[in-house]
PDB file of C-alpha atoms in Angstrom:
ATOM      1  CA  MET A  27     366.056  54.365 168.869  1.00 54.00           C
ATOM      2  CA  ASP A  28     365.703  50.421 169.679  1.00 63.00           C
ATOM      3  CA  ASP A  29     365.504  50.265 173.152  1.00 76.00           C
ATOM      4  CA  TYR A  30     362.582  52.910 173.243  1.00 75.00           C
ATOM      5  CA  PRO A  31     359.353  51.057 171.495  1.00 82.00           C
ATOM      6  CA  LEU A  32     356.137  52.351 170.098  1.00 79.00           C
ATOM      7  CA  LEU A  33     354.328  51.146 173.105  1.00 83.00           C
ATOM      8  CA  ASN A  34     356.809  53.313 175.450  1.00 86.00           C
ATOM      9  CA  LEU A  35     356.237  56.145 173.137  1.00 86.00           C
ATOM     10  CA  PHE A  36     352.934  56.364 173.395  1.00 90.00           C
ATOM     11  CA  TRP A  37     352.469  55.403 177.362  1.00 90.00           C
ATOM     12  CA  THR A  38     355.379  58.447 177.409  1.00 91.00           C
ATOM     13  CA  MET A  39     352.926  60.912 175.092  1.00 93.00           C
ATOM     14  CA  LEU A  40     349.632  60.197 177.118  1.00 94.00           C
ATOM     15  CA  TRP A  41     351.456  61.075 180.578  1.00 94.00           C
ATOM     16  CA  PHE A  42     352.745  64.021 178.955  1.00 95.00           C
ATOM     17  CA  PHE A  43     348.932  64.713 177.936  1.00 95.00           C
ATOM     18  CA  LEU A  44     347.379  64.481 181.325  1.00 92.00           C
ATOM     19  CA  TRP A  45     350.167  66.471 182.561  1.00 91.00           C
ATOM     20  CA  VAL A  46     349.140  68.904 180.301  1.00 93.00           C
ATOM     21  CA  MET A  47     345.440  68.998 181.069  1.00 92.00           C
ATOM     22  CA  TRP A  48     346.412  69.121 184.423  1.00 89.00           C
ATOM     23  CA  PHE A  49     347.619  72.282 184.756  1.00 90.00           C
ATOM     24  CA  PHE A  50     345.244  73.454 182.106  1.00 92.00           C
ATOM     25  CA  LEU A  51     342.539  72.252 185.005  1.00 90.00           C
ATOM     26  CA  LEU A  52     344.899  73.737 188.153  1.00 90.00           C
ATOM     27  CA  PHE A  53     344.394  77.470 185.986  1.00 91.00           C
ATOM     28  CA  LYS A  54     340.710  77.534 184.960  1.00 91.00           C
ATOM     29  CA  ILE A  55     340.160  76.585 188.282  1.00 91.00           C
ATOM     30  CA  ILE A  56     342.877  79.529 190.032  1.00 91.00           C
ATOM     31  CA  THR A  57     341.405  81.890 187.432  1.00 90.00           C
ATOM     32  CA  ASP A  58     337.481  81.114 188.153  1.00 90.00           C
ATOM     33  CA  ILE A  59     338.797  81.458 191.898  1.00 91.00           C
ATOM     34  CA  PHE A  60     339.556  85.449 191.699  1.00 89.00           C
ATOM     35  CA  ARG A  61     336.537  85.535 189.026  1.00 87.00           C
ATOM     36  CA  ASP A  62     333.504  84.601 191.664  1.00 84.00           C
ATOM     37  CA  HIS A  63     332.556  88.022 193.280  1.00 83.00           C
ATOM     38  CA  SER A  64     330.531  85.488 195.951  1.00 85.00           C
ATOM     39  CA  LEU A  65     333.579  83.940 197.572  1.00 84.00           C
ATOM     40  CA  HIS A  66     335.086  87.006 199.657  1.00 87.00           C
ATOM     41  CA  GLY A  67     338.870  87.043 201.336  1.00 89.00           C
ATOM     42  CA  TRP A  68     339.098  84.134 203.541  1.00 92.00           C
ATOM     43  CA  GLY A  69     337.188  81.717 201.359  1.00 91.00           C
ATOM     44  CA  LYS A  70     339.196  82.337 198.202  1.00 90.00           C
ATOM     45  CA  ALA A  71     342.235  82.493 200.101  1.00 92.00           C
ATOM     46  CA  GLY A  72     341.041  79.290 201.845  1.00 92.00           C
ATOM     47  CA  TRP A  73     340.427  78.024 198.120  1.00 90.00           C
ATOM     48  CA  LEU A  74     343.289  78.657 197.137  1.00 90.00           C
ATOM     49  CA  ILE A  75     345.527  77.073 199.763  1.00 91.00           C
ATOM     50  CA  LEU A  76     343.667  74.375 199.512  1.00 90.00           C
ATOM     51  CA  VAL A  77     344.154  74.140 195.305  1.00 89.00           C
ATOM     52  CA  LEU A  78     347.879  74.323 195.805  1.00 89.00           C
ATOM     53  CA  LEU A  79     349.297  72.750 198.385  1.00 91.00           C
ATOM     54  CA  VAL A  80     347.609  69.614 198.264  1.00 89.00           C
ATOM     55  CA  PRO A  81     346.746  70.011 194.395  1.00 84.00           C
ATOM     56  CA  PHE A  82     345.050  66.555 193.133  1.00 86.00           C
ATOM     57  CA  ILE A  83     342.286  66.162 196.092  1.00 90.00           C
ATOM     58  CA  GLY A  84     342.332  70.173 196.615  1.00 89.00           C
ATOM     59  CA  VAL A  85     341.070  70.043 192.615  1.00 89.00           C
ATOM     60  CA  PHE A  86     338.718  67.388 193.087  1.00 90.00           C
ATOM     61  CA  ILE A  87     337.347  68.846 195.578  1.00 91.00           C
ATOM     62  CA  TYR A  88     336.836  72.375 194.028  1.00 90.00           C
ATOM     63  CA  VAL A  89     334.872  70.420 190.807  1.00 89.00           C
ATOM     64  CA  ILE A  90     332.664  68.690 192.905  1.00 91.00           C
ATOM     65  CA  ALA A  91     331.368  71.713 194.975  1.00 90.00           C
ATOM     66  CA  ARG A  92     331.724  74.544 192.744  1.00 87.00           C
ATOM     67  CA  GLY A  93     331.239  72.920 189.475  1.00 85.00           C
ATOM     68  CA  ARG A  94     328.178  73.705 188.405  1.00 84.00           C
ATOM     69  CA  SER A  95     328.400  77.053 189.167  1.00 87.00           C
ATOM     70  CA  MET A  96     332.318  77.341 187.351  1.00 88.00           C
ATOM     71  CA  HIS A  97     330.108  77.181 184.020  1.00 87.00           C
ATOM     72  CA  GLU A  98     327.387  79.549 185.326  1.00 87.00           C
ATOM     73  CA  ARG A  99     330.326  82.119 186.523  1.00 88.00           C
ATOM     74  CA  ASP A 100     331.915  81.391 182.242  1.00 88.00           C
ATOM     75  CA  ALA A 101     328.608  82.170 180.403  1.00 89.00           C
ATOM     76  CA  LYS A 102     328.036  85.035 182.683  1.00 89.00           C
ATOM     77  CA  GLN A 103     331.707  86.245 182.053  1.00 88.00           C
ATOM     78  CA  ILE A 104     330.601  85.742 178.422  1.00 92.00           C
ATOM     79  CA  LYS A 105     327.211  87.748 177.922  1.00 93.00           C
ATOM     80  CA  GLU A 106     328.614  90.600 179.886  1.00 92.00           C
ATOM     81  CA  ASN A 107     332.336  90.129 177.357  1.00 92.00           C
ATOM     82  CA  GLU A 108     329.760  90.202 174.342  1.00 94.00           C
ATOM     83  CA  ALA A 109     327.635  92.727 175.805  1.00 92.00           C
ATOM     84  CA  ALA A 110     330.627  95.230 176.251  1.00 92.00           C
ATOM     85  CA  PHE A 111     332.274  94.465 172.514  1.00 93.00           C
ATOM     86  CA  ARG A 112     328.688  95.066 171.276  1.00 91.00           C
ATOM     87  CA  SER A 113     328.144  98.868 173.123  1.00 89.00           C
ATOM     88  CA  TYR A 114     331.934  99.406 172.519  1.00 88.00           C
ATOM     89  CA  VAL A 115     331.336  98.715 168.598  1.00 88.00           C
ATOM     90  CA  GLN A 116     327.729 101.302 168.837  1.00 82.00           C
ATOM     91  CA  GLN A 117     329.756 103.261 170.774  1.00 82.00           C
ATOM     92  CA  ALA A 118     332.908 103.518 167.633  1.00 81.00           C
ATOM     93  CA  ALA A 119     330.075 103.083 164.638  1.00 76.00           C
ATOM     94  CA  GLY A 120     327.747 106.285 165.933  1.00 65.00           C
ATOM     95  CA  SER A 121     325.899 106.866 168.419  1.00 55.00           C
ATOM     96  CA  GLY A 122     322.754 106.408 166.573  1.00 52.00           C
ATOM     97  CA  GLY A 123     322.045 102.529 164.862  1.00 52.00           C
ATOM     98  CA  GLY A 124     320.407 104.250 161.753  1.00 59.00           C
ATOM     99  CA  GLY A 125     323.534 105.849 160.922  1.00 68.00           C
ATOM    100  CA  SER A 126     323.121 108.475 157.938  1.00 76.00           C
ATOM    101  CA  ALA A 127     319.305 107.248 157.126  1.00 78.00           C
ATOM    102  CA  ASP A 128     318.497 108.439 160.173  1.00 80.00           C
ATOM    103  CA  GLU A 129     319.807 111.656 160.674  1.00 83.00           C
ATOM    104  CA  LEU A 130     317.968 112.518 157.175  1.00 84.00           C
ATOM    105  CA  SER A 131     314.528 111.284 158.654  1.00 86.00           C
ATOM    106  CA  LYS A 132     315.158 113.283 161.630  1.00 86.00           C
ATOM    107  CA  LEU A 133     316.672 116.312 159.184  1.00 86.00           C
ATOM    108  CA  SER A 134     313.064 115.463 157.484  1.00 88.00           C
ATOM    109  CA  ALA A 135     311.270 115.913 160.236  1.00 88.00           C
ATOM    110  CA  LEU A 136     312.713 119.607 161.134  1.00 87.00           C
ATOM    111  CA  LYS A 137     311.940 120.588 157.814  1.00 88.00           C
ATOM    112  CA  ASP A 138     308.415 119.591 158.394  1.00 88.00           C
ATOM    113  CA  LYS A 139     307.861 121.105 161.544  1.00 86.00           C
ATOM    114  CA  GLY A 140     309.351 124.626 160.058  1.00 83.00           C
ATOM    115  CA  ASP A 141     312.574 124.510 162.068  1.00 84.00           C
ATOM    116  CA  ILE A 142     315.160 124.858 159.490  1.00 87.00           C
ATOM    117  CA  SER A 143     314.830 126.333 155.826  1.00 87.00           C
ATOM    118  CA  GLN A 144     314.897 124.266 152.280  1.00 88.00           C
ATOM    119  CA  GLU A 145     318.326 125.200 151.508  1.00 88.00           C
ATOM    120  CA  GLU A 146     319.409 124.720 155.246  1.00 87.00           C
ATOM    121  CA  PHE A 147     317.681 121.095 155.044  1.00 87.00           C
ATOM    122  CA  ASP A 148     319.641 120.080 150.908  1.00 89.00           C
ATOM    123  CA  ARG A 149     323.118 121.688 152.532  1.00 89.00           C
ATOM    124  CA  ALA A 150     322.643 119.464 155.743  1.00 87.00           C
ATOM    125  CA  LYS A 151     322.197 116.427 153.608  1.00 87.00           C
ATOM    126  CA  ALA A 152     324.595 117.326 151.348  1.00 87.00           C
ATOM    127  CA  ARG A 153     327.255 117.191 154.076  1.00 86.00           C
ATOM    128  CA  ILE A 154     325.455 113.621 155.644  1.00 83.00           C
ATOM    129  CA  LEU A 155     325.801 111.939 151.963  1.00 82.00           C
ATOM    130  CA  ALA A 156     328.782 113.158 151.269  1.00 75.00           C
TER     131      ALA A 156
END
């Protein structure tokens, strides 16, 4: 360890960090290429070839040309995922958002209209509250 000074260790760590950041940016761009629905087959193939064959220049050109729209596609994807998650949770939790209170109010309305009797109302109410 005597012939590997501390400054060289920091220099190596810096290069390793930049290398990891480079691959992160490259994978982010590749996923953005395939996520973009406005870009069709040949456009996707062209960007992918440019980014993979001439990586440094290709990535910098992509970031300059399409960097702003990358953020917009990310935000759109996040909103779509959030909406899908919310609809899944609502579907899994039940059809209505109110739960038992909503069902009790519907039962009460049916009883008030005279569609169900007091006994039927009491049985349905006990089933909902159980």
